[in-house]
Structures are given as structure tokens and as C-alpha cells.
Amino acid sequence: MKNQAARTRTFGIWLLVAVAICLLVFSIARKPSQIFVIKDGWIRAPVASSSMTAGYCVFTNRGEQDITVVSARSPSIGKIEFHESRYEDEMHRMVQLPSLVIPAKGTLRLEPGGKHLMLFNLMDKEASVNSIEFTLSTGELIEYAFVVEDP
């Protein structure tokens, strides 16, 4: 009888340890990034006849190494590309970028006339908020809700 009780108690302890480890791993995995921060995100309200517009925000890297954003996606936006407006050969040009690099301990500002998100095929042009998920070169996913504004 004592042997049975000891085994049950041991099993219960191991079960609690396993549950605690699972909860710890889950809480760490769901913790928002403390190193890569997105703020001041907004999307220019699209013109009535267009399903294309641009998005802007500020990326901050609090880490010791550069961070590269390799892609962006949203269930409410057909396609998202990284672009930069440049003035070359006396002409304004928009150039697609393969990724965005945020320097260590630095900031990258996406703004009109510079680097920005190019948003194609907006599913709901009347939406006031669009959530965009960014993929970092590390595989980490960061989601941010962009407010739609009519500047």
C-alpha cells in the first residue's frame, strides 16, 4: 500500500513538473519581442479607384546585432512589398527592396518620400485597421496593427 502511494505521489510530482515546463515554454514563445519594436504605424487611405496604397511606421532595434525584416503579409492585403522612393537622374523612382535592415541599437523610419510598405490588393478598402505580420531573418514573427488614415 505504501509502495502504491509513493508511486502515485512520484507520478503526480513528475506530471506537475512537465506541466510547469510546458507552461514556461509556451509563455516564453508567446512573449512579444523586447528587442524589435514597431510603433507609429499607419496606412494611407486608398484612393476610391485604387486597391493599392502605402504603409509607414518606425522600426526600432534595441539589440546588439542588425535585424533584417525579410517579408510582410496580412490576411486583408493581397501582397506587401518593401519599396524606396529615390531621386535619380533628375527623376523620382520607386525601387523594390528585397528586405529592410534595422541597424543594431538603431531605428528605421518608413515614411512618405522614403522607404515604405507598398500594399497591393486591399481586401477591404473601408477597414480602419489592418494587421500586418513581419517575418525576421531569424524566423521570428512580429504582428502590428496599422491604423488607416487620410492625411
PDB file of C-alpha atoms in Angstrom:
ATOM      1  CA  MET A   1       0.000   0.000   0.000  1.00  0.00           C
ATOM      2  CA  LYS A   2       2.820   2.394   0.874  1.00  0.00           C
ATOM      3  CA  ASN A   3       4.581   1.464  -2.357  1.00  0.00           C
ATOM      4  CA  GLN A   4       1.445   2.316  -4.391  1.00  0.00           C
ATOM      5  CA  ALA A   5       1.057   5.694  -2.642  1.00  0.00           C
ATOM      6  CA  ALA A   6       4.719   6.543  -3.220  1.00  0.00           C
ATOM      7  CA  ARG A   7       4.425   5.726  -6.930  1.00  0.00           C
ATOM      8  CA  THR A   8       1.262   7.815  -7.252  1.00  0.00           C
ATOM      9  CA  ARG A   9       2.930  10.750  -5.469  1.00  0.00           C
ATOM     10  CA  THR A  10       6.045  10.462  -7.682  1.00  0.00           C
ATOM     11  CA  PHE A  11       3.904  10.340 -10.815  1.00  0.00           C
ATOM     12  CA  GLY A  12       1.962  13.397  -9.631  1.00  0.00           C
ATOM     13  CA  ILE A  13       5.163  15.337  -8.997  1.00  0.00           C
ATOM     14  CA  TRP A  14       6.567  14.494 -12.438  1.00  0.00           C
ATOM     15  CA  LEU A  15       3.256  15.416 -14.037  1.00  0.00           C
ATOM     16  CA  LEU A  16       3.326  18.823 -12.303  1.00  0.00           C
ATOM     17  CA  VAL A  17       6.931  19.373 -13.406  1.00  0.00           C
ATOM     18  CA  ALA A  18       6.027  18.511 -17.016  1.00  0.00           C
ATOM     19  CA  VAL A  19       3.032  20.879 -16.975  1.00  0.00           C
ATOM     20  CA  ALA A  20       5.161  23.667 -15.455  1.00  0.00           C
ATOM     21  CA  ILE A  21       7.816  23.231 -18.156  1.00  0.00           C
ATOM     22  CA  CYS A  22       5.171  23.314 -20.898  1.00  0.00           C
ATOM     23  CA  LEU A  23       3.645  26.492 -19.454  1.00  0.00           C
ATOM     24  CA  LEU A  24       7.063  28.122 -19.191  1.00  0.00           C
ATOM     25  CA  VAL A  25       7.962  27.274 -22.789  1.00  0.00           C
ATOM     26  CA  PHE A  26       4.564  28.498 -24.017  1.00  0.00           C
ATOM     27  CA  SER A  27       4.838  31.804 -22.136  1.00  0.00           C
ATOM     28  CA  ILE A  28       8.337  32.434 -23.497  1.00  0.00           C
ATOM     29  CA  ALA A  29       7.270  31.598 -27.051  1.00  0.00           C
ATOM     30  CA  ARG A  30       4.303  33.986 -26.860  1.00  0.00           C
ATOM     31  CA  LYS A  31       6.213  36.860 -25.249  1.00  0.00           C
ATOM     32  CA  PRO A  32       6.384  39.877 -27.577  1.00  0.00           C
ATOM     33  CA  SER A  33       9.833  40.861 -28.767  1.00  0.00           C
ATOM     34  CA  GLN A  34      11.663  43.167 -26.390  1.00  0.00           C
ATOM     35  CA  ILE A  35      14.414  43.835 -28.930  1.00  0.00           C
ATOM     36  CA  PHE A  36      12.452  44.614 -32.122  1.00  0.00           C
ATOM     37  CA  VAL A  37       9.739  47.242 -31.652  1.00  0.00           C
ATOM     38  CA  ILE A  38       7.230  48.677 -34.132  1.00  0.00           C
ATOM     39  CA  LYS A  39       5.412  51.942 -33.436  1.00  0.00           C
ATOM     40  CA  ASP A  40       3.510  54.785 -35.105  1.00  0.00           C
ATOM     41  CA  GLY A  41       2.187  52.502 -37.858  1.00  0.00           C
ATOM     42  CA  TRP A  42      -0.315  53.915 -40.309  1.00  0.00           C
ATOM     43  CA  ILE A  43      -1.632  53.163 -43.776  1.00  0.00           C
ATOM     44  CA  ARG A  44      -2.579  55.903 -46.218  1.00  0.00           C
ATOM     45  CA  ALA A  45      -6.298  55.584 -47.005  1.00  0.00           C
ATOM     46  CA  PRO A  46      -6.511  54.332 -50.595  1.00  0.00           C
ATOM     47  CA  VAL A  47      -8.000  56.468 -53.339  1.00  0.00           C
ATOM     48  CA  ALA A  48     -11.509  55.226 -54.226  1.00  0.00           C
ATOM     49  CA  SER A  49     -10.456  53.905 -57.634  1.00  0.00           C
ATOM     50  CA  SER A  50      -7.336  52.081 -56.368  1.00  0.00           C
ATOM     51  CA  SER A  51      -6.712  48.941 -54.325  1.00  0.00           C
ATOM     52  CA  MET A  52      -3.087  49.976 -53.777  1.00  0.00           C
ATOM     53  CA  THR A  53      -1.601  52.222 -51.108  1.00  0.00           C
ATOM     54  CA  ALA A  54       1.408  52.611 -48.794  1.00  0.00           C
ATOM     55  CA  GLY A  55       2.150  51.924 -45.143  1.00  0.00           C
ATOM     56  CA  TYR A  56       4.533  53.639 -42.773  1.00  0.00           C
ATOM     57  CA  CYS A  57       5.936  53.021 -39.291  1.00  0.00           C
ATOM     58  CA  VAL A  58       9.050  53.202 -37.152  1.00  0.00           C
ATOM     59  CA  PHE A  59      11.125  50.061 -36.542  1.00  0.00           C
ATOM     60  CA  THR A  60      13.448  50.135 -33.520  1.00  0.00           C
ATOM     61  CA  ASN A  61      16.199  47.613 -32.838  1.00  0.00           C
ATOM     62  CA  ARG A  62      17.308  47.559 -29.201  1.00  0.00           C
ATOM     63  CA  GLY A  63      19.669  44.648 -29.800  1.00  0.00           C
ATOM     64  CA  GLU A  64      23.399  44.349 -30.365  1.00  0.00           C
ATOM     65  CA  GLN A  65      23.057  42.969 -33.932  1.00  0.00           C
ATOM     66  CA  ASP A  66      21.338  44.214 -37.079  1.00  0.00           C
ATOM     67  CA  ILE A  67      17.812  42.885 -37.648  1.00  0.00           C
ATOM     68  CA  THR A  68      16.544  42.103 -41.138  1.00  0.00           C
ATOM     69  CA  VAL A  69      12.843  42.110 -41.991  1.00  0.00           C
ATOM     70  CA  VAL A  70      12.524  39.649 -44.874  1.00  0.00           C
ATOM     71  CA  SER A  71       8.784  39.695 -45.574  1.00  0.00           C
ATOM     72  CA  ALA A  72       5.401  41.060 -44.582  1.00  0.00           C
ATOM     73  CA  ARG A  73       1.914  39.652 -45.020  1.00  0.00           C
ATOM     74  CA  SER A  74      -1.658  40.263 -43.995  1.00  0.00           C
ATOM     75  CA  PRO A  75      -4.913  38.368 -44.449  1.00  0.00           C
ATOM     76  CA  SER A  76      -6.545  41.648 -45.523  1.00  0.00           C
ATOM     77  CA  ILE A  77      -3.879  42.660 -48.063  1.00  0.00           C
ATOM     78  CA  GLY A  78      -3.095  40.661 -51.202  1.00  0.00           C
ATOM     79  CA  LYS A  79       0.614  41.475 -51.394  1.00  0.00           C
ATOM     80  CA  ILE A  80       3.092  43.596 -49.432  1.00  0.00           C
ATOM     81  CA  GLU A  81       6.459  44.739 -50.787  1.00  0.00           C
ATOM     82  CA  PHE A  82       9.247  46.899 -49.382  1.00  0.00           C
ATOM     83  CA  HIS A  83       9.900  49.982 -51.530  1.00  0.00           C
ATOM     84  CA  GLU A  84      12.023  53.095 -51.512  1.00  0.00           C
ATOM     85  CA  SER A  85      11.357  56.370 -53.316  1.00  0.00           C
ATOM     86  CA  ARG A  86      14.574  57.750 -54.810  1.00  0.00           C
ATOM     87  CA  TYR A  87      15.540  60.769 -56.845  1.00  0.00           C
ATOM     88  CA  GLU A  88      17.940  59.611 -59.574  1.00  0.00           C
ATOM     89  CA  ASP A  89      18.865  61.141 -62.917  1.00  0.00           C
ATOM     90  CA  GLU A  90      16.513  64.060 -62.273  1.00  0.00           C
ATOM     91  CA  MET A  91      13.569  61.673 -61.868  1.00  0.00           C
ATOM     92  CA  HIS A  92      11.663  60.259 -58.953  1.00  0.00           C
ATOM     93  CA  ARG A  93      11.736  56.470 -58.982  1.00  0.00           C
ATOM     94  CA  MET A  94      10.273  53.802 -56.777  1.00  0.00           C
ATOM     95  CA  VAL A  95      12.576  50.826 -56.222  1.00  0.00           C
ATOM     96  CA  GLN A  96      11.535  47.489 -54.724  1.00  0.00           C
ATOM     97  CA  LEU A  97      13.794  46.343 -51.874  1.00  0.00           C
ATOM     98  CA  PRO A  98      14.404  42.662 -51.036  1.00  0.00           C
ATOM     99  CA  SER A  99      14.393  43.332 -47.277  1.00  0.00           C
ATOM    100  CA  LEU A 100      14.688  46.043 -44.648  1.00  0.00           C
ATOM    101  CA  VAL A 101      17.696  46.214 -42.319  1.00  0.00           C
ATOM    102  CA  ILE A 102      17.387  47.884 -38.930  1.00  0.00           C
ATOM    103  CA  PRO A 103      20.869  48.613 -37.551  1.00  0.00           C
ATOM    104  CA  ALA A 104      21.913  47.459 -34.087  1.00  0.00           C
ATOM    105  CA  LYS A 105      20.751  49.961 -31.466  1.00  0.00           C
ATOM    106  CA  GLY A 106      19.137  51.910 -34.306  1.00  0.00           C
ATOM    107  CA  THR A 107      15.893  52.955 -35.923  1.00  0.00           C
ATOM    108  CA  LEU A 108      14.468  52.709 -39.422  1.00  0.00           C
ATOM    109  CA  ARG A 109      11.681  55.140 -40.238  1.00  0.00           C
ATOM    110  CA  LEU A 110       9.304  54.191 -43.061  1.00  0.00           C
ATOM    111  CA  GLU A 111       7.858  57.475 -44.302  1.00  0.00           C
ATOM    112  CA  PRO A 112       6.393  59.185 -47.369  1.00  0.00           C
ATOM    113  CA  GLY A 113       9.140  60.023 -49.855  1.00  0.00           C
ATOM    114  CA  GLY A 114      11.475  57.341 -48.475  1.00  0.00           C
ATOM    115  CA  LYS A 115      11.313  53.686 -47.555  1.00  0.00           C
ATOM    116  CA  HIS A 116       7.777  52.372 -47.138  1.00  0.00           C
ATOM    117  CA  LEU A 117       5.491  49.357 -47.396  1.00  0.00           C
ATOM    118  CA  MET A 118       3.740  49.043 -50.754  1.00  0.00           C
ATOM    119  CA  LEU A 119       0.340  47.416 -50.231  1.00  0.00           C
ATOM    120  CA  PHE A 120      -1.430  45.773 -53.169  1.00  0.00           C
ATOM    121  CA  ASN A 121      -4.982  44.421 -53.449  1.00  0.00           C
ATOM    122  CA  LEU A 122      -6.545  45.646 -50.227  1.00  0.00           C
ATOM    123  CA  MET A 123      -9.451  43.307 -49.498  1.00  0.00           C
ATOM    124  CA  ASP A 124     -11.478  45.868 -47.532  1.00  0.00           C
ATOM    125  CA  LYS A 125     -10.758  49.464 -48.518  1.00  0.00           C
ATOM    126  CA  GLU A 126     -13.122  50.671 -45.779  1.00  0.00           C
ATOM    127  CA  ALA A 127     -11.204  48.969 -42.937  1.00  0.00           C
ATOM    128  CA  SER A 128      -9.919  51.319 -40.238  1.00  0.00           C
ATOM    129  CA  VAL A 129      -7.169  48.917 -39.102  1.00  0.00           C
ATOM    130  CA  ASN A 130      -5.056  46.332 -40.949  1.00  0.00           C
ATOM    131  CA  SER A 131      -2.874  43.871 -39.092  1.00  0.00           C
ATOM    132  CA  ILE A 132       0.484  43.121 -40.737  1.00  0.00           C
ATOM    133  CA  GLU A 133       2.804  40.281 -39.750  1.00  0.00           C
ATOM    134  CA  PHE A 134       6.529  40.787 -40.320  1.00  0.00           C
ATOM    135  CA  THR A 135       8.987  37.909 -40.659  1.00  0.00           C
ATOM    136  CA  LEU A 136      12.531  38.491 -39.432  1.00  0.00           C
ATOM    137  CA  SER A 137      15.576  36.676 -40.815  1.00  0.00           C
ATOM    138  CA  THR A 138      15.645  34.703 -37.541  1.00  0.00           C
ATOM    139  CA  GLY A 139      12.197  33.307 -38.332  1.00  0.00           C
ATOM    140  CA  GLU A 140      10.542  35.358 -35.586  1.00  0.00           C
ATOM    141  CA  LEU A 141       7.101  36.724 -36.482  1.00  0.00           C
ATOM    142  CA  ILE A 142       6.024  40.160 -35.245  1.00  0.00           C
ATOM    143  CA  GLU A 143       2.458  41.386 -35.757  1.00  0.00           C
ATOM    144  CA  TYR A 144       1.366  45.013 -35.643  1.00  0.00           C
ATOM    145  CA  ALA A 145      -2.000  46.731 -36.188  1.00  0.00           C
ATOM    146  CA  PHE A 146      -1.727  49.645 -38.638  1.00  0.00           C
ATOM    147  CA  VAL A 147      -4.350  52.398 -38.447  1.00  0.00           C
ATOM    148  CA  VAL A 148      -5.759  53.630 -41.772  1.00  0.00           C
ATOM    149  CA  GLU A 149      -5.523  57.428 -42.014  1.00  0.00           C
ATOM    150  CA  ASP A 150      -6.458  60.046 -44.578  1.00  0.00           C
ATOM    151  CA  PRO A 151      -3.602  62.555 -44.207  1.00  0.00           C
TER     152      PRO A 151
END
